[in-house]
Amino acid sequence: MLLDMGLMIFKVQMSIVIKDEVMEACLLFENNMPDTIYLDGMTLCWKNKIERDMFVIIDKSGNEVDYIESIKNREIKPEDFVQLNKGDQFKAIVNINEAYDLRKGEKYTVQYSAYNPSSYDPDDHMLIKMESDVVDVIYQ
C-alpha cells in the first residue's frame, strides 16, 4: 500500500478462471498496513456480486467492454464496511460475464480498479484506490 496526498494505493490480488462458460475473478484483499482499515463491502463484492463498474476490461481492439448491470445507489452506513485489521484478508469470487458484455472466443485484459473511502467517517477525506495487476485472458 502506498500513501500519496490523500490517496492510498491498495494492491488487490486477482486471478481469472473460466469454467462452464463463466469467467470468474477471484479477488483477495489483504491489509498490509500497520493500522486497521475499513473497506466498503460493495466495493469488495462481499456478496460475491458485482454491483457497480469495478473492472477495466479491454478487448483485443483496445475498446473498453461495457458494464451491463445497473449501478446500485445507496446511502453508505457504518455497517456497510468490512473491518480489516493488520494481516486480515477478505476474499470474493465474482462472475464477470454477468456484469460485462463479453464475447466467447475473444481475448481481454482485465483489471480490478475501484475507489473506496478510507472509513465511514464523513470527515475522513482519504481515498483508497484499490487495483489489481492486469490479467490477459481468452474467454472460452
PDB file of C-alpha atoms in Angstrom:
ATOM      1  CA  MET A   1       0.000   0.000   0.000  1.00  0.00           C
ATOM      2  CA  LEU A   2       1.341   3.463  -0.900  1.00  0.00           C
ATOM      3  CA  LEU A   3       0.250   6.795   0.513  1.00  0.00           C
ATOM      4  CA  ASP A   4       0.133   9.790  -1.813  1.00  0.00           C
ATOM      5  CA  MET A   5      -1.550  13.145  -0.936  1.00  0.00           C
ATOM      6  CA  GLY A   6      -4.858  11.834   0.446  1.00  0.00           C
ATOM      7  CA  LEU A   7      -4.845   8.724  -1.721  1.00  0.00           C
ATOM      8  CA  MET A   8      -3.801   5.259  -0.580  1.00  0.00           C
ATOM      9  CA  ILE A   9      -2.976   2.665  -3.210  1.00  0.00           C
ATOM     10  CA  PHE A  10      -4.140  -0.806  -2.193  1.00  0.00           C
ATOM     11  CA  LYS A  11      -2.953  -3.751  -4.286  1.00  0.00           C
ATOM     12  CA  VAL A  12      -5.569  -6.451  -4.819  1.00  0.00           C
ATOM     13  CA  GLN A  13      -4.551  -9.949  -5.842  1.00  0.00           C
ATOM     14  CA  MET A  14      -6.692 -11.186  -8.717  1.00  0.00           C
ATOM     15  CA  SER A  15      -6.788 -14.380 -10.698  1.00  0.00           C
ATOM     16  CA  ILE A  16      -9.182 -15.269 -13.508  1.00  0.00           C
ATOM     17  CA  VAL A  17     -10.650 -18.725 -14.057  1.00  0.00           C
ATOM     18  CA  ILE A  18     -13.017 -19.806 -16.830  1.00  0.00           C
ATOM     19  CA  LYS A  19     -15.234 -22.783 -16.119  1.00  0.00           C
ATOM     20  CA  ASP A  20     -18.505 -23.828 -17.702  1.00  0.00           C
ATOM     21  CA  GLU A  21     -18.609 -20.608 -19.796  1.00  0.00           C
ATOM     22  CA  VAL A  22     -18.304 -18.461 -16.655  1.00  0.00           C
ATOM     23  CA  MET A  23     -15.399 -16.030 -16.286  1.00  0.00           C
ATOM     24  CA  GLU A  24     -14.697 -15.775 -12.565  1.00  0.00           C
ATOM     25  CA  ALA A  25     -12.421 -13.294 -10.873  1.00  0.00           C
ATOM     26  CA  CYS A  26     -11.001 -14.394  -7.551  1.00  0.00           C
ATOM     27  CA  LEU A  27     -10.169 -11.258  -5.544  1.00  0.00           C
ATOM     28  CA  LEU A  28      -8.020 -11.236  -2.429  1.00  0.00           C
ATOM     29  CA  PHE A  29      -7.866  -8.074  -0.318  1.00  0.00           C
ATOM     30  CA  GLU A  30      -5.148  -8.182   2.360  1.00  0.00           C
ATOM     31  CA  ASN A  31      -4.359  -5.419   4.836  1.00  0.00           C
ATOM     32  CA  ASN A  32      -0.581  -5.000   4.844  1.00  0.00           C
ATOM     33  CA  MET A  33      -0.812  -1.693   6.701  1.00  0.00           C
ATOM     34  CA  PRO A  34       0.115  -1.331  10.383  1.00  0.00           C
ATOM     35  CA  ASP A  35      -3.384   0.035  11.123  1.00  0.00           C
ATOM     36  CA  THR A  36      -6.926  -1.253  10.784  1.00  0.00           C
ATOM     37  CA  ILE A  37      -8.690  -0.174   7.598  1.00  0.00           C
ATOM     38  CA  TYR A  38     -12.364  -0.178   6.667  1.00  0.00           C
ATOM     39  CA  LEU A  39     -13.410  -1.152   3.167  1.00  0.00           C
ATOM     40  CA  ASP A  40     -16.846  -0.757   1.631  1.00  0.00           C
ATOM     41  CA  GLY A  41     -18.452  -4.182   1.286  1.00  0.00           C
ATOM     42  CA  MET A  42     -19.973  -3.350  -2.101  1.00  0.00           C
ATOM     43  CA  THR A  43     -16.531  -2.425  -3.427  1.00  0.00           C
ATOM     44  CA  LEU A  44     -15.236  -5.761  -2.073  1.00  0.00           C
ATOM     45  CA  CYS A  45     -18.017  -7.674  -3.873  1.00  0.00           C
ATOM     46  CA  TRP A  46     -18.860  -9.023  -0.402  1.00  0.00           C
ATOM     47  CA  LYS A  47     -21.892 -10.998  -1.578  1.00  0.00           C
ATOM     48  CA  ASN A  48     -19.850 -12.397  -4.488  1.00  0.00           C
ATOM     49  CA  LYS A  49     -21.725  -9.981  -6.750  1.00  0.00           C
ATOM     50  CA  ILE A  50     -20.544  -7.098  -8.908  1.00  0.00           C
ATOM     51  CA  GLU A  51     -22.848  -4.212  -8.033  1.00  0.00           C
ATOM     52  CA  ARG A  52     -21.041  -1.382  -9.806  1.00  0.00           C
ATOM     53  CA  ASP A  53     -18.458  -0.890 -12.538  1.00  0.00           C
ATOM     54  CA  MET A  54     -15.249  -2.036 -10.807  1.00  0.00           C
ATOM     55  CA  PHE A  55     -13.344  -3.777 -13.589  1.00  0.00           C
ATOM     56  CA  VAL A  56     -11.478  -2.283 -16.519  1.00  0.00           C
ATOM     57  CA  ILE A  57     -11.850  -4.798 -19.326  1.00  0.00           C
ATOM     58  CA  ILE A  58     -10.270  -4.086 -22.708  1.00  0.00           C
ATOM     59  CA  ASP A  59     -10.920  -6.184 -25.823  1.00  0.00           C
ATOM     60  CA  LYS A  60      -8.351  -7.089 -28.492  1.00  0.00           C
ATOM     61  CA  SER A  61      -9.228  -3.909 -30.460  1.00  0.00           C
ATOM     62  CA  GLY A  62      -8.387  -1.707 -27.480  1.00  0.00           C
ATOM     63  CA  ASN A  63     -12.016  -0.870 -26.663  1.00  0.00           C
ATOM     64  CA  GLU A  64     -13.353  -0.894 -23.134  1.00  0.00           C
ATOM     65  CA  VAL A  65     -16.038  -3.534 -22.580  1.00  0.00           C
ATOM     66  CA  ASP A  66     -19.414  -2.177 -21.445  1.00  0.00           C
ATOM     67  CA  TYR A  67     -20.703  -2.687 -17.925  1.00  0.00           C
ATOM     68  CA  ILE A  68     -24.244  -4.025 -18.446  1.00  0.00           C
ATOM     69  CA  GLU A  69     -25.684  -4.251 -14.930  1.00  0.00           C
ATOM     70  CA  SER A  70     -27.480  -1.461 -13.130  1.00  0.00           C
ATOM     71  CA  ILE A  71     -25.456   0.674 -10.736  1.00  0.00           C
ATOM     72  CA  LYS A  72     -26.732   0.406  -7.180  1.00  0.00           C
ATOM     73  CA  ASN A  73     -27.266   3.748  -5.459  1.00  0.00           C
ATOM     74  CA  ARG A  74     -27.394   3.785  -1.683  1.00  0.00           C
ATOM     75  CA  GLU A  75     -26.692   5.730   1.452  1.00  0.00           C
ATOM     76  CA  ILE A  76     -23.448   4.414   2.915  1.00  0.00           C
ATOM     77  CA  LYS A  77     -23.726   3.298   6.536  1.00  0.00           C
ATOM     78  CA  PRO A  78     -21.092   2.054   9.012  1.00  0.00           C
ATOM     79  CA  GLU A  79     -22.473  -1.499   8.754  1.00  0.00           C
ATOM     80  CA  ASP A  80     -21.628  -1.484   5.014  1.00  0.00           C
ATOM     81  CA  PHE A  81     -17.909  -1.575   5.835  1.00  0.00           C
ATOM     82  CA  VAL A  82     -15.668  -4.572   6.417  1.00  0.00           C
ATOM     83  CA  GLN A  83     -13.004  -4.078   9.077  1.00  0.00           C
ATOM     84  CA  LEU A  84      -9.601  -5.459   8.136  1.00  0.00           C
ATOM     85  CA  ASN A  85      -7.046  -5.485  10.921  1.00  0.00           C
ATOM     86  CA  LYS A  86      -3.356  -5.708  10.090  1.00  0.00           C
ATOM     87  CA  GLY A  87      -2.799  -9.006   8.245  1.00  0.00           C
ATOM     88  CA  ASP A  88      -6.519  -9.736   7.759  1.00  0.00           C
ATOM     89  CA  GLN A  89      -7.797 -10.892   4.386  1.00  0.00           C
ATOM     90  CA  PHE A  90     -11.112 -10.761   2.565  1.00  0.00           C
ATOM     91  CA  LYS A  91     -11.794 -12.957  -0.459  1.00  0.00           C
ATOM     92  CA  ALA A  92     -14.538 -12.732  -3.086  1.00  0.00           C
ATOM     93  CA  ILE A  93     -15.247 -14.703  -6.234  1.00  0.00           C
ATOM     94  CA  VAL A  94     -17.402 -12.964  -8.842  1.00  0.00           C
ATOM     95  CA  ASN A  95     -18.908 -13.839 -12.206  1.00  0.00           C
ATOM     96  CA  ILE A  96     -17.567 -11.188 -14.587  1.00  0.00           C
ATOM     97  CA  ASN A  97     -19.722 -12.089 -17.585  1.00  0.00           C
ATOM     98  CA  GLU A  98     -22.892 -11.411 -15.558  1.00  0.00           C
ATOM     99  CA  ALA A  99     -21.900  -7.750 -15.356  1.00  0.00           C
ATOM    100  CA  TYR A 100     -19.871  -7.125 -18.534  1.00  0.00           C
ATOM    101  CA  ASP A 101     -20.632  -7.654 -22.221  1.00  0.00           C
ATOM    102  CA  LEU A 102     -18.085 -10.377 -23.037  1.00  0.00           C
ATOM    103  CA  ARG A 103     -17.946 -12.465 -26.213  1.00  0.00           C
ATOM    104  CA  LYS A 104     -16.792 -16.053 -26.333  1.00  0.00           C
ATOM    105  CA  GLY A 105     -13.500 -16.634 -28.132  1.00  0.00           C
ATOM    106  CA  GLU A 106     -12.307 -13.052 -27.538  1.00  0.00           C
ATOM    107  CA  LYS A 107      -9.091 -12.053 -25.788  1.00  0.00           C
ATOM    108  CA  TYR A 108      -9.368  -9.500 -22.970  1.00  0.00           C
ATOM    109  CA  THR A 109      -7.190  -7.687 -20.487  1.00  0.00           C
ATOM    110  CA  VAL A 110      -8.877  -7.437 -17.098  1.00  0.00           C
ATOM    111  CA  GLN A 111      -8.048  -5.274 -14.092  1.00  0.00           C
ATOM    112  CA  TYR A 112      -9.972  -4.741 -10.883  1.00  0.00           C
ATOM    113  CA  SER A 113      -9.966  -0.985 -10.201  1.00  0.00           C
ATOM    114  CA  ALA A 114     -12.119   0.880  -7.681  1.00  0.00           C
ATOM    115  CA  TYR A 115     -12.048   3.763  -5.231  1.00  0.00           C
ATOM    116  CA  ASN A 116     -13.038   3.273  -1.625  1.00  0.00           C
ATOM    117  CA  PRO A 117     -13.454   5.802   1.200  1.00  0.00           C
ATOM    118  CA  SER A 118     -10.904   5.006   3.906  1.00  0.00           C
ATOM    119  CA  SER A 119     -13.629   4.895   6.550  1.00  0.00           C
ATOM    120  CA  TYR A 120     -17.300   5.637   7.079  1.00  0.00           C
ATOM    121  CA  ASP A 121     -16.409   8.873   8.908  1.00  0.00           C
ATOM    122  CA  PRO A 122     -17.765  11.758   6.773  1.00  0.00           C
ATOM    123  CA  ASP A 123     -14.852  13.957   7.942  1.00  0.00           C
ATOM    124  CA  ASP A 124     -12.274  11.481   6.611  1.00  0.00           C
ATOM    125  CA  HIS A 125     -11.387  12.598   3.084  1.00  0.00           C
ATOM    126  CA  MET A 126      -8.737   9.958   2.385  1.00  0.00           C
ATOM    127  CA  LEU A 127      -9.483   7.702  -0.586  1.00  0.00           C
ATOM    128  CA  ILE A 128      -8.207   4.195  -1.148  1.00  0.00           C
ATOM    129  CA  LYS A 129      -7.532   3.282  -4.778  1.00  0.00           C
ATOM    130  CA  MET A 130      -7.812  -0.472  -4.975  1.00  0.00           C
ATOM    131  CA  GLU A 131      -6.346  -2.113  -8.044  1.00  0.00           C
ATOM    132  CA  SER A 132      -5.035  -5.439  -9.238  1.00  0.00           C
ATOM    133  CA  ASP A 133      -2.438  -6.321 -11.799  1.00  0.00           C
ATOM    134  CA  VAL A 134      -3.684  -6.605 -15.381  1.00  0.00           C
ATOM    135  CA  VAL A 135      -4.536 -10.173 -16.415  1.00  0.00           C
ATOM    136  CA  ASP A 136      -4.769 -11.376 -20.029  1.00  0.00           C
ATOM    137  CA  VAL A 137      -7.455 -13.969 -20.689  1.00  0.00           C
ATOM    138  CA  ILE A 138      -9.310 -15.612 -23.580  1.00  0.00           C
ATOM    139  CA  TYR A 139     -12.993 -16.086 -22.785  1.00  0.00           C
ATOM    140  CA  GLN A 140     -13.883 -19.600 -23.986  1.00  0.00           C
TER     141      GLN A 140
END
